[in-house]
Amino acid sequence: MEKRYNDSQVKAIGHFNGPCLTLAGPGSGKTAVITERTKNLITKYHVDPSNILVITFTKAAALEMKTRFLSLMGNGSYPVTFGTFHAVYFSILKHAYNYNANNIVREEQKYALMRELVQKHRLEYEDETEFVSSILGEISMVKNTGVSIEHYYSTNCAENIFRRIYGEYHEYLHQHKLIDFDDMLVYTYELFRERKDILSAWQRKFQYILIDEFQDINKIQFDIVKMLAAPEDNLFVVGDDDQSIYRFRGARPELMLHFKDDYPEAEQILLDTNYRSQKEIVEASLRLIGCNKERFQKKIVANQEAGEPVEYAVFKSQREEIAKIIWDIQTHMDRGGKYEDFAILFRTNTQPQMLMEKLLEYNIPFRMKDNVPNLYEHWIAKDIIAYMKIAMGSRYRKDFLKIMNRPKRYISRDSLDEETVAFDVWEWFYEDKPWVAERIQRLEYDIKMLSTMSPYAAINYIRRGIGYDEFCVEYADYRRMNVDDLYEVLEELQNSAKGFDTYQDWFEHIEHYTAELEKIYKQQNQNPESVALATLHSSKGLEYDNVYIIDVNEGIMPYKKAVLDNEVEEERRMFYVGMTRAKKKLHLYSIEQLKHKNTDISRFIRESQKK
């Protein structure tokens, strides 16, 4: 073992009794340490395999861990429990309450129920799927953090409405003997607190507990683990506080930072060698993350010798930035390289719109780790397109319904009772309300104006001449969201419309792009010979020879919504995760202008550079 593992790995693998916190930096071999230690407990210390519990955060990680462990053991039968928190806690509830798979609410059931509740409370929204997801996300957050519903401030609707929806959702599940994934944690916690006999039985069952990715744990998960590990406290946790990037899901990196407050006698081990990245990448990433204050200080060394320096570049625009990446990929391919050597990372999944369009244009195959939304299917895009269709001569009722009150014109749906619309008939409907009729006349004038414009000029006119931007301000205020998020969609649309002379040309481009995107979604993961596209969040745990992080600018990295110190530190951790995906070459690209506005280079660039 000494030859295959370094000193700190040997120390972690050899740990036997009592609590242990193992800090595992990127590429430090933590999976090997967890599986080898599990083997060691059985072969060296003669622990019964059925008394060992290994917890991971994803099913895929649990399966990989189990496969590697069985391979180490020579593929015999060893009843070690490998599973996610939810899988382990559900098996506990199965024994206590005779639950089975039918008691778990299905995703589609959950969404259908929430759609009903949202409609019942007559909440206004534009994108139903996005709104329902947001409400369900908030319910999950309340359960995972253990915060009282009375003290929770909803970001989607008024507090009293959110509390009612929360109560009705919970009541429905209760009446139908259903639980969701978050209930698995809440119910296990309550079960262990109320039934010491049941807790004691599970403590005897799981005498040795190992947890992977401990930095992602939330409060209720850790509270259950602490109960389960007692009284022996044979708790072996592995993680990297510098890679904790899921606070929005309830993860609390401070639980790892204060592990020794809960377990003062815990052994602390640092896996200090990065086997993945070249020296320059390791050193640049350490300079960056060293700017965070709330962290364990670590000295990480690269196993690999010096390679190519990190490439820092600033481009005038996104178009130039993308052109350089495409040139790099094509040059690499001309020299006999592979598409899968490349990954392009970004902060949000709305960023890569132009990038994807250009990759399609140059026939460069790509795969997406996230389902990147199609800009042209956003409700704002549908509004803009409806205005343009009317300007092209469409008189379909469905197009007018989309835009008649954007901005507010106080026009009723009842005024459109025919499948097609005639402006003179429409005005006549409001003869007793001349102020509404005037607005219809103004709309008719605006439509005539739009009929003479290019797509780019039209979007500008819809926003500022017709008043769509004001509508966005009112909508954002009602939905408690930042209006900049809506302006961003409009600016992306303007960016896309640039260079098209007619609406028809732009619509054909949209149609082609949408069809190609659907093809890519269908082939997801079927074509590994492609460039990887991923958000910083979803790149975690992956590695590539060449990594490009694009648009490294203030307002994007760190994200504009990160204001408090702990939010900026989380953004820095996210950037650190992105940097440490690179094995051979790291490219950090910034731009001077974003959506026609000057933009500052991110502080993260400066922080990662040699002083």
Coordinates of C-alpha atoms in Angstrom, one line a residue:
M1 CA 0.0 0.0 0.0
E2 CA 2.9 2.4 0.8
K3 CA 4.0 2.3 -2.9
R4 CA 0.6 3.0 -4.3
Y5 CA -0.4 5.8 -1.9
N6 CA 1.3 8.8 -0.4
D7 CA 1.9 9.4 3.3
S8 CA -1.4 11.4 3.9
Q9 CA -3.4 8.8 2.0
V10 CA -1.9 6.0 4.0
K11 CA -2.7 7.8 7.2
A12 CA -6.4 8.3 6.1
I13 CA -6.7 4.7 4.9
G14 CA -5.3 3.4 8.2
H15 CA -7.6 5.4 10.4
F16 CA -9.6 2.9 12.6
N17 CA -11.7 4.2 15.5
G18 CA -13.1 7.6 16.4
P19 CA -14.0 10.6 14.3
C20 CA -11.8 11.7 11.4
L21 CA -12.0 14.8 9.1
T22 CA -10.1 14.2 5.8
L23 CA -9.6 17.3 3.7
A24 CA -9.3 16.2 0.1
G25 CA -8.4 18.8 -2.5
P26 CA -9.1 18.5 -6.2
G27 CA -7.5 15.4 -7.8
S28 CA -6.2 14.1 -4.5
G29 CA -7.6 10.5 -4.8
K30 CA -10.4 10.7 -2.3
T31 CA -12.5 7.9 -3.9
A32 CA -9.4 5.6 -3.7
V33 CA -9.0 6.6 0.0
I34 CA -12.6 5.9 0.9
T35 CA -12.8 2.5 -0.9
E36 CA -9.3 1.4 0.4
R37 CA -10.2 2.4 4.0
T38 CA -13.5 0.4 3.7
K39 CA -11.4 -2.6 2.6
N40 CA -8.9 -2.0 5.4
L41 CA -11.7 -2.0 8.0
I42 CA -12.7 -5.5 6.9
T43 CA -9.3 -7.1 6.1
K44 CA -7.1 -5.5 8.8
Y45 CA -9.5 -4.7 11.6
H46 CA -12.0 -7.5 11.0
V47 CA -15.1 -5.2 11.0
D48 CA -18.2 -7.0 9.8
P49 CA -19.0 -5.6 6.3
S50 CA -22.7 -5.2 7.2
N51 CA -21.7 -2.8 9.9
I52 CA -20.2 -0.3 7.4
L53 CA -22.2 2.5 5.8
V54 CA -20.7 4.6 3.0
I55 CA -22.8 7.7 2.1
T56 CA -22.4 9.7 -1.1
F57 CA -24.4 12.6 -2.6
T58 CA -25.4 11.0 -5.9
K59 CA -26.5 7.6 -7.1
A60 CA -23.7 7.6 -9.7
A61 CA -21.1 8.2 -7.0
A62 CA -22.5 5.5 -4.8
L63 CA -22.4 3.0 -7.7
E64 CA -18.9 4.0 -8.7
M65 CA -17.7 3.7 -5.1
K66 CA -19.4 0.3 -4.7
T67 CA -17.9 -1.0 -8.0
R68 CA -14.4 0.2 -7.1
F69 CA -14.7 -1.4 -3.6
L70 CA -15.8 -4.8 -5.0
S71 CA -13.0 -4.7 -7.5
L72 CA -10.5 -4.1 -4.7
M73 CA -12.0 -7.0 -2.8
G74 CA -11.7 -9.3 -5.8
N75 CA -15.4 -9.1 -6.6
G76 CA -16.7 -11.2 -3.8
S77 CA -19.9 -10.6 -1.9
Y78 CA -19.5 -8.0 0.9
P79 CA -22.7 -6.5 2.3
V80 CA -21.3 -3.0 2.9
T81 CA -24.1 -0.4 2.5
F82 CA -23.3 2.2 -0.2
G83 CA -26.0 4.8 -0.9
T84 CA -27.1 8.4 -1.0
F85 CA -28.5 10.1 2.1
H86 CA -32.0 9.8 0.7
A87 CA -31.6 6.1 -0.1
V88 CA -30.2 5.3 3.3
Y89 CA -32.8 7.3 5.2
F90 CA -35.7 5.8 3.1
S91 CA -34.5 2.3 4.0
I92 CA -34.8 3.3 7.7
L93 CA -38.3 4.6 7.1
K94 CA -39.3 1.4 5.2
H95 CA -38.4 -0.6 8.3
A96 CA -40.2 1.7 10.7
Y97 CA -43.4 2.5 8.7
N98 CA -43.6 -0.2 6.1
Y99 CA -43.1 2.3 3.3
N100 CA -42.4 1.2 -0.2
A101 CA -41.6 2.9 -3.5
N102 CA -45.3 3.7 -4.0
N103 CA -45.2 6.0 -1.0
I104 CA -42.7 8.3 -2.8
V105 CA -44.4 11.1 -4.6
R106 CA -43.4 11.0 -8.3
E107 CA -41.9 14.1 -9.9
E108 CA -44.8 14.5 -12.3
Q109 CA -47.4 14.1 -9.5
K110 CA -45.6 16.8 -7.5
Y111 CA -45.6 19.2 -10.4
A112 CA -49.2 18.6 -11.2
L113 CA -50.2 19.2 -7.6
M114 CA -48.2 22.4 -7.4
R115 CA -49.7 23.6 -10.7
E116 CA -53.2 23.1 -9.2
L117 CA -52.3 25.0 -6.0
V118 CA -50.7 27.9 -8.0
Q119 CA -53.8 28.2 -10.2
K120 CA -56.1 28.0 -7.1
H121 CA -54.4 31.0 -5.6
R122 CA -54.5 32.9 -8.9
L123 CA -50.9 33.7 -8.9
E124 CA -49.6 35.5 -12.0
Y125 CA -46.6 34.2 -13.9
E126 CA -45.4 33.9 -17.4
D127 CA -43.5 30.6 -17.4
E128 CA -45.5 28.1 -15.5
T129 CA -42.8 25.4 -15.4
E130 CA -40.2 27.9 -14.1
F131 CA -42.6 29.3 -11.5
V132 CA -43.7 25.9 -10.2
S133 CA -40.1 24.8 -10.0
S134 CA -39.2 27.9 -8.0
I135 CA -42.0 27.3 -5.4
L136 CA -41.0 23.6 -5.1
G137 CA -37.4 24.7 -4.6
E138 CA -38.4 27.0 -1.8
I139 CA -40.4 24.2 -0.1
S140 CA -37.4 22.0 -0.3
M141 CA -35.2 24.7 1.2
V142 CA -37.5 25.2 4.2
K143 CA -37.4 21.4 4.9
N144 CA -33.7 21.1 4.5
T145 CA -32.7 24.0 6.6
G146 CA -35.2 23.3 9.4
V147 CA -36.3 26.9 9.3
S148 CA -39.7 27.7 10.7
I149 CA -42.3 28.3 7.9
E150 CA -43.4 31.4 9.9
H151 CA -39.9 32.9 9.5
Y152 CA -39.4 32.1 5.9
Y153 CA -39.4 35.0 3.3
S154 CA -40.5 33.7 -0.1
T155 CA -38.8 35.2 -3.2
N156 CA -41.7 34.2 -5.4
C157 CA -45.0 35.3 -3.8
A158 CA -46.5 37.0 -0.7
E159 CA -45.6 35.2 2.6
N160 CA -49.2 34.4 3.5
I161 CA -49.8 32.8 0.1
F162 CA -46.6 30.8 0.3
R163 CA -47.5 29.5 3.8
R164 CA -50.9 28.4 2.5
I165 CA -49.4 26.6 -0.5
Y166 CA -46.8 25.0 1.8
G167 CA -49.5 23.8 4.2
E168 CA -51.8 22.5 1.4
Y169 CA -49.0 20.7 -0.3
H170 CA -48.0 19.0 2.9
E171 CA -51.6 18.2 3.7
Y172 CA -52.1 16.5 0.3
L173 CA -49.0 14.3 0.7
H174 CA -50.1 13.4 4.3
Q175 CA -53.7 12.4 3.2
H176 CA -52.4 10.3 0.4
K177 CA -49.6 8.7 2.5
L178 CA -47.0 10.2 0.2
I179 CA -43.5 11.6 1.0
D180 CA -41.1 13.6 -1.1
F181 CA -37.3 13.4 -0.9
D182 CA -37.0 16.1 1.7
D183 CA -39.6 14.4 3.9
M184 CA -37.2 11.3 4.0
L185 CA -34.8 13.5 6.0
V186 CA -37.4 15.2 8.2
Y187 CA -39.2 12.0 9.1
T188 CA -35.9 10.1 9.8
Y189 CA -34.8 12.9 12.1
E190 CA -38.2 12.9 14.0
L191 CA -38.2 9.1 14.2
F192 CA -34.7 9.0 15.8
R193 CA -35.6 11.8 18.2
E194 CA -38.8 10.1 19.3
R195 CA -37.9 6.4 19.2
K196 CA -34.6 5.8 21.0
D197 CA -35.1 2.1 20.6
I198 CA -35.2 2.4 16.8
L199 CA -32.2 4.7 16.8
S200 CA -30.2 2.3 19.0
A201 CA -30.9 -0.6 16.6
W202 CA -29.5 1.4 13.6
Q203 CA -26.5 2.5 15.7
R204 CA -25.7 -1.1 16.3
K205 CA -26.2 -1.8 12.6
F206 CA -24.0 1.0 11.2
Q207 CA -21.0 1.1 13.5
Y208 CA -18.6 2.7 11.0
I209 CA -19.8 5.6 8.8
L210 CA -17.9 7.1 5.9
I211 CA -19.2 10.2 4.1
D212 CA -18.0 11.5 0.8
E213 CA -18.3 15.2 -0.3
F214 CA -18.9 16.2 3.3
Q215 CA -18.8 19.9 2.3
D216 CA -22.2 19.6 0.7
I217 CA -24.0 18.3 3.8
N218 CA -27.0 20.3 5.1
K219 CA -28.0 20.8 8.7
I220 CA -30.7 18.1 9.0
Q221 CA -28.5 15.5 7.2
F222 CA -25.7 16.1 9.7
D223 CA -28.0 16.1 12.7
I224 CA -29.2 12.6 11.7
V225 CA -25.6 11.4 11.0
K226 CA -24.5 12.6 14.5
M227 CA -27.3 10.6 16.1
L228 CA -26.5 7.6 14.0
A229 CA -22.8 7.7 14.7
A230 CA -23.2 8.0 18.5
P231 CA -22.0 6.8 21.0
E232 CA -18.8 5.4 19.4
D233 CA -18.5 8.3 16.9
N234 CA -16.7 6.2 14.3
L235 CA -17.4 8.9 11.7
F236 CA -15.0 9.3 8.8
V237 CA -15.8 12.3 6.7
V238 CA -14.1 13.4 3.4
G239 CA -14.5 16.6 1.6
D240 CA -13.1 19.9 0.5
D241 CA -14.5 23.1 2.1
D242 CA -13.0 25.0 -0.9
Q243 CA -15.5 23.1 -3.2
S244 CA -18.7 23.8 -1.3
I245 CA -20.9 25.4 -3.9
Y246 CA -24.5 24.3 -3.1
R247 CA -25.6 26.8 -0.5
F248 CA -28.7 27.5 -2.7
R249 CA -29.7 23.9 -2.0
G250 CA -29.2 24.2 1.7
A251 CA -25.5 23.0 1.9
R252 CA -23.7 24.5 4.9
P253 CA -19.9 24.5 4.5
E254 CA -19.6 25.8 8.1
L255 CA -20.6 22.4 9.3
M256 CA -17.3 21.1 7.9
L257 CA -15.4 24.1 9.2
H258 CA -16.7 23.5 12.7
F259 CA -16.5 19.7 12.7
K260 CA -14.0 19.8 15.5
D261 CA -16.5 21.8 17.7
D262 CA -18.8 18.7 17.5
Y263 CA -15.9 16.2 17.7
P264 CA -12.9 17.9 19.6
E265 CA -10.9 14.6 19.6
A266 CA -11.3 14.2 15.8
E267 CA -8.2 13.4 13.8
Q268 CA -7.6 15.8 10.9
I269 CA -5.8 14.7 7.7
L270 CA -5.0 16.7 4.6
L271 CA -4.7 14.9 1.2
D272 CA -2.2 17.4 0.0
T273 CA -1.2 16.2 -3.5
N274 CA -3.1 17.1 -6.7
Y275 CA -2.6 14.3 -9.2
R276 CA -4.8 15.9 -11.9
S277 CA -3.5 19.3 -12.8
Q278 CA -0.2 20.7 -13.9
K279 CA 1.8 22.8 -11.5
E280 CA 0.8 26.3 -12.9
I281 CA -2.9 25.4 -12.7
V282 CA -2.6 24.2 -9.1
E283 CA -0.7 27.3 -8.1
A284 CA -3.0 29.8 -9.8
S285 CA -6.1 28.1 -8.2
L286 CA -4.4 28.2 -4.8
R287 CA -3.7 31.9 -5.1
L288 CA -7.4 32.5 -5.9
I289 CA -8.9 30.4 -3.1
G290 CA -6.4 31.8 -0.6
C291 CA -8.4 35.1 -0.8
N292 CA -11.3 33.4 1.0
K293 CA -11.2 33.9 4.8
E294 CA -13.7 31.2 5.9
R295 CA -11.7 28.1 5.1
F296 CA -9.1 25.6 6.2
Q297 CA -5.6 26.8 5.3
K298 CA -4.0 24.2 3.0
K299 CA -0.7 23.7 1.3
I300 CA -1.4 21.6 -1.9
V301 CA 1.3 20.5 -4.2
A302 CA 1.1 19.3 -7.8
N303 CA 2.3 15.8 -8.6
Q304 CA 3.0 16.9 -12.2
E305 CA 5.9 19.0 -13.3
A306 CA 5.5 22.4 -14.8
G307 CA 3.5 22.6 -18.0
E308 CA 2.0 25.5 -20.0
P309 CA 1.2 28.7 -18.2
V310 CA -2.5 29.6 -17.6
E311 CA -3.7 31.7 -20.6
Y312 CA -5.3 35.0 -19.6
A313 CA -6.9 36.9 -22.5
V314 CA -9.2 39.8 -22.9
F315 CA -11.4 40.2 -26.0
K316 CA -13.4 43.2 -27.3
S317 CA -16.6 41.1 -27.4
Q318 CA -18.2 37.7 -27.0
R319 CA -17.9 37.2 -30.8
E320 CA -14.1 37.6 -30.7
E321 CA -13.9 35.4 -27.6
I322 CA -15.9 32.6 -29.3
A323 CA -13.9 32.9 -32.5
K324 CA -10.7 32.3 -30.6
I325 CA -12.0 29.2 -28.9
I326 CA -13.3 27.8 -32.3
W327 CA -9.9 28.5 -33.9
D328 CA -8.2 26.7 -31.0
I329 CA -10.4 23.6 -31.4
Q330 CA -10.0 23.5 -35.2
T331 CA -6.2 23.8 -34.9
H332 CA -6.2 21.0 -32.3
M333 CA -8.3 18.8 -34.6
D334 CA -6.0 19.5 -37.6
R335 CA -3.1 18.2 -35.5
G336 CA -4.9 15.0 -34.8
G337 CA -6.5 15.9 -31.5
K338 CA -9.9 15.0 -30.1
Y339 CA -13.0 17.1 -29.5
E340 CA -13.4 15.5 -26.0
D341 CA -10.1 17.2 -24.9
F342 CA -12.1 20.4 -24.6
A343 CA -14.5 21.8 -22.0
I344 CA -16.0 25.3 -22.0
L345 CA -17.4 26.4 -18.7
F346 CA -19.6 29.3 -17.8
R347 CA -21.4 30.7 -14.7
T348 CA -25.1 30.6 -15.7
N349 CA -26.9 28.4 -18.2
T350 CA -28.2 31.4 -20.2
Q351 CA -24.6 32.5 -21.1
P352 CA -23.7 30.0 -23.9
Q353 CA -26.5 31.0 -26.4
M354 CA -24.1 32.6 -29.0
L355 CA -21.4 30.0 -28.3
M356 CA -23.8 27.2 -29.2
E357 CA -25.0 28.9 -32.3
K358 CA -21.4 29.4 -33.5
L359 CA -20.4 25.8 -32.7
L360 CA -23.4 24.6 -34.8
E361 CA -22.4 27.0 -37.6
Y362 CA -18.9 25.5 -37.7
N363 CA -20.1 21.9 -37.3
I364 CA -18.2 21.4 -34.0
P365 CA -20.0 18.6 -32.1
F366 CA -20.8 19.4 -28.4
R367 CA -22.6 17.9 -25.5
M368 CA -24.2 19.7 -22.6
K369 CA -23.9 18.7 -18.9
D370 CA -27.0 20.9 -18.2
N371 CA -30.2 21.4 -20.2
V372 CA -29.4 24.8 -21.4
P373 CA -32.7 26.6 -22.1
N374 CA -33.5 27.6 -25.6
L375 CA -33.5 31.4 -25.6
Y376 CA -36.2 31.5 -28.3
E377 CA -38.6 29.5 -26.1
H378 CA -38.5 32.0 -23.3
W379 CA -41.8 33.8 -22.8
I380 CA -40.2 37.2 -23.5
A381 CA -38.9 35.8 -26.9
K382 CA -42.4 34.6 -27.7
D383 CA -43.8 38.1 -27.0
I384 CA -41.2 39.8 -29.2
I385 CA -41.8 37.3 -32.0
A386 CA -45.6 37.9 -31.7
Y387 CA -45.0 41.6 -32.2
M388 CA -42.9 40.9 -35.3
K389 CA -45.4 38.4 -36.7
I390 CA -48.2 41.0 -36.4
A391 CA -45.8 43.5 -38.1
M392 CA -45.4 41.0 -41.0
G393 CA -49.2 40.9 -41.4
S394 CA -50.4 38.2 -39.0
R395 CA -53.9 38.9 -37.6
Y396 CA -54.2 35.7 -35.6
R397 CA -55.9 36.2 -32.2
K398 CA -53.2 34.1 -30.5
D399 CA -50.5 36.6 -31.5
F400 CA -52.6 39.6 -30.2
L401 CA -53.4 37.8 -26.9
K402 CA -49.7 37.6 -26.2
I403 CA -48.9 41.3 -26.6
M404 CA -52.1 43.3 -26.1
N405 CA -51.3 44.1 -22.5
R406 CA -47.5 44.3 -22.8
P407 CA -47.3 47.1 -21.8
K408 CA -50.6 47.5 -20.0
R409 CA -53.3 48.8 -22.3
Y410 CA -56.3 47.6 -20.3
I411 CA -57.6 45.5 -23.1
S412 CA -59.9 42.6 -22.2
R413 CA -59.7 39.1 -23.8
D414 CA -63.4 39.5 -24.5
S415 CA -62.7 42.1 -27.1
L416 CA -61.0 39.4 -29.2
D417 CA -63.8 36.9 -29.9
E418 CA -62.9 36.1 -33.5
E419 CA -60.0 33.9 -34.6
T420 CA -58.6 36.9 -36.6
V421 CA -58.4 40.6 -35.5
A422 CA -59.3 43.7 -37.4
F423 CA -58.1 47.0 -35.8
D424 CA -61.2 49.0 -36.8
V425 CA -63.6 46.3 -35.3
W426 CA -61.4 46.2 -32.2
E427 CA -61.5 50.0 -31.8
W428 CA -65.3 50.0 -32.3
F429 CA -65.6 47.4 -29.4
Y430 CA -64.3 50.2 -27.1
E431 CA -66.3 53.1 -28.5
D432 CA -67.7 53.7 -25.0
K433 CA -64.1 53.8 -23.6
P434 CA -62.2 56.2 -25.9
W435 CA -59.0 56.0 -23.8
V436 CA -58.7 52.3 -24.5
A437 CA -59.6 52.8 -28.2
E438 CA -56.8 55.4 -28.4
R439 CA -54.3 52.8 -27.1
I440 CA -55.4 50.4 -29.8
Q441 CA -54.9 53.1 -32.4
R442 CA -51.4 53.7 -30.9
L443 CA -50.7 49.9 -31.1
E444 CA -51.8 50.0 -34.8
Y445 CA -49.3 52.9 -35.4
D446 CA -46.5 51.0 -33.6
I447 CA -47.2 47.9 -35.7
K448 CA -46.8 50.0 -38.9
M449 CA -43.5 51.4 -37.6
L450 CA -42.3 47.8 -36.9
S451 CA -43.2 46.7 -40.4
T452 CA -40.4 48.8 -41.8
M453 CA -37.6 47.7 -39.4
S454 CA -34.9 45.1 -39.1
P455 CA -35.2 42.6 -36.3
Y456 CA -32.5 44.4 -34.2
A457 CA -34.1 47.8 -34.6
A458 CA -37.5 46.3 -33.9
I459 CA -36.5 44.9 -30.5
N460 CA -35.1 48.3 -29.6
Y461 CA -38.4 49.9 -30.6
I462 CA -40.5 47.4 -28.8
R463 CA -38.4 47.9 -25.6
R464 CA -38.2 51.7 -25.6
G465 CA -40.8 53.0 -28.1
I466 CA -43.6 50.8 -27.2
G467 CA -42.7 50.4 -23.5
Y468 CA -41.9 46.7 -23.1
D469 CA -39.1 47.6 -20.6
E470 CA -41.7 49.3 -18.3
F471 CA -43.8 46.2 -18.5
C472 CA -40.7 44.2 -17.4
V473 CA -40.2 46.5 -14.4
E474 CA -43.8 46.0 -13.2
Y475 CA -43.6 42.2 -13.8
A476 CA -40.3 41.9 -11.9
D477 CA -41.7 43.9 -9.0
Y478 CA -44.8 41.7 -8.8
R479 CA -42.7 38.5 -9.0
R480 CA -40.0 39.8 -6.5
M481 CA -37.3 39.3 -9.0
N482 CA -34.5 41.4 -10.4
V483 CA -35.6 43.2 -13.6
D484 CA -32.0 42.8 -14.9
D485 CA -32.7 39.1 -15.4
L486 CA -35.5 40.1 -17.9
Y487 CA -33.4 42.8 -19.6
E488 CA -30.7 40.1 -20.0
V489 CA -33.1 38.0 -22.1
L490 CA -34.0 41.0 -24.2
E491 CA -30.3 41.9 -24.7
E492 CA -29.6 38.3 -25.7
L493 CA -32.4 38.5 -28.3
Q494 CA -30.9 41.7 -29.7
N495 CA -27.5 40.2 -29.9
S496 CA -29.0 37.3 -31.8
A497 CA -31.0 39.5 -34.2
K498 CA -27.9 41.5 -35.2
G499 CA -26.9 40.9 -38.8
F500 CA -30.4 39.8 -40.0
D501 CA -32.1 42.1 -42.4
T502 CA -35.7 40.7 -42.3
Y503 CA -37.9 39.0 -39.8
Q504 CA -38.2 36.0 -42.1
D505 CA -34.4 35.5 -42.1
W506 CA -34.2 35.7 -38.3
F507 CA -37.2 33.3 -37.9
E508 CA -35.5 30.8 -40.3
H509 CA -32.3 31.0 -38.2
I510 CA -34.4 30.4 -35.0
E511 CA -36.1 27.4 -36.5
H512 CA -32.8 25.9 -37.7
Y513 CA -31.1 26.5 -34.3
T514 CA -34.1 25.0 -32.4
A515 CA -34.2 21.9 -34.5
E516 CA -30.4 21.3 -34.1
L517 CA -30.7 21.9 -30.3
E518 CA -33.4 19.3 -30.1
K519 CA -31.2 16.8 -32.0
I520 CA -28.4 17.4 -29.5
Y521 CA -30.7 16.9 -26.5
K522 CA -31.9 13.6 -28.0
Q523 CA -28.3 12.5 -28.5
Q524 CA -27.1 13.7 -25.1
N525 CA -24.2 11.6 -23.8
Q526 CA -24.4 9.3 -26.9
N527 CA -21.6 11.3 -28.5
P528 CA -18.6 11.4 -26.2
E529 CA -16.5 12.6 -29.1
S530 CA -17.6 16.2 -28.6
V531 CA -16.7 19.4 -26.8
A532 CA -18.2 19.5 -23.2
L533 CA -20.3 22.5 -22.3
A534 CA -21.1 23.0 -18.6
T535 CA -21.9 25.5 -15.9
L536 CA -19.3 25.8 -13.1
H537 CA -21.8 24.0 -10.8
S538 CA -22.2 21.0 -13.0
S539 CA -18.5 20.7 -13.9
K540 CA -17.7 19.5 -10.4
G541 CA -16.1 16.1 -10.2
L542 CA -15.1 16.2 -13.9
E543 CA -11.8 16.7 -15.6
Y544 CA -10.6 17.7 -19.1
D545 CA -7.2 18.4 -20.8
N546 CA -8.2 21.9 -21.9
V547 CA -10.6 24.0 -20.0
Y548 CA -11.9 27.4 -21.1
I549 CA -13.8 29.6 -18.6
I550 CA -15.6 32.3 -20.5
D551 CA -16.9 35.8 -19.6
V552 CA -14.8 36.1 -16.5
N553 CA -16.1 39.6 -15.7
E554 CA -17.6 41.4 -12.7
G555 CA -21.3 40.8 -12.5
I556 CA -20.9 37.3 -14.0
M557 CA -18.0 36.0 -11.8
P558 CA -18.7 36.9 -9.1
Y559 CA -22.4 36.9 -10.1
K560 CA -24.2 40.3 -9.7
K561 CA -26.5 38.9 -6.9
A562 CA -23.5 38.0 -4.7
V563 CA -23.3 40.9 -2.3
L564 CA -22.5 39.6 1.1
D565 CA -19.0 38.3 2.0
N566 CA -20.2 34.7 2.3
E567 CA -21.9 34.9 -1.1
V568 CA -18.7 36.3 -2.8
E569 CA -16.7 33.5 -1.1
E570 CA -19.1 30.9 -2.6
E571 CA -18.6 32.5 -6.0
R572 CA -14.9 32.2 -5.5
R573 CA -15.2 28.6 -4.6
M574 CA -17.2 28.0 -7.7
F575 CA -14.5 29.6 -9.9
Y576 CA -11.9 27.5 -8.0
V577 CA -13.9 24.3 -9.0
G578 CA -13.9 25.4 -12.6
M579 CA -10.1 26.1 -12.6
T580 CA -9.3 22.8 -11.1
R581 CA -11.1 20.8 -13.8
A582 CA -8.1 21.5 -16.1
K583 CA -5.5 18.8 -16.4
K584 CA -3.1 20.3 -19.0
K585 CA -4.1 23.8 -20.0
L586 CA -6.4 26.4 -18.5
H587 CA -7.7 29.4 -20.4
L588 CA -9.4 32.3 -18.5
Y589 CA -11.2 34.7 -20.9
S590 CA -12.7 38.1 -20.2
I591 CA -14.4 40.6 -22.5
E592 CA -14.4 44.4 -22.7
Q593 CA -18.0 44.8 -23.8
L594 CA -21.0 42.7 -22.9
K595 CA -24.3 43.6 -24.6
H596 CA -23.0 46.9 -25.8
K597 CA -21.9 48.0 -22.3
N598 CA -18.4 48.3 -21.0
T599 CA -17.7 45.6 -18.4
D600 CA -14.9 45.2 -15.8
I601 CA -12.5 42.2 -15.8
S602 CA -13.3 40.0 -12.7
R603 CA -11.4 40.4 -9.5
F604 CA -10.8 36.6 -9.7
I605 CA -8.4 37.1 -12.6
R606 CA -6.2 39.4 -10.6
E607 CA -6.4 37.2 -7.5
S608 CA -5.2 34.1 -9.4
Q609 CA -2.3 35.8 -11.1
K610 CA 1.3 35.9 -9.8
K611 CA 1.8 39.1 -7.8

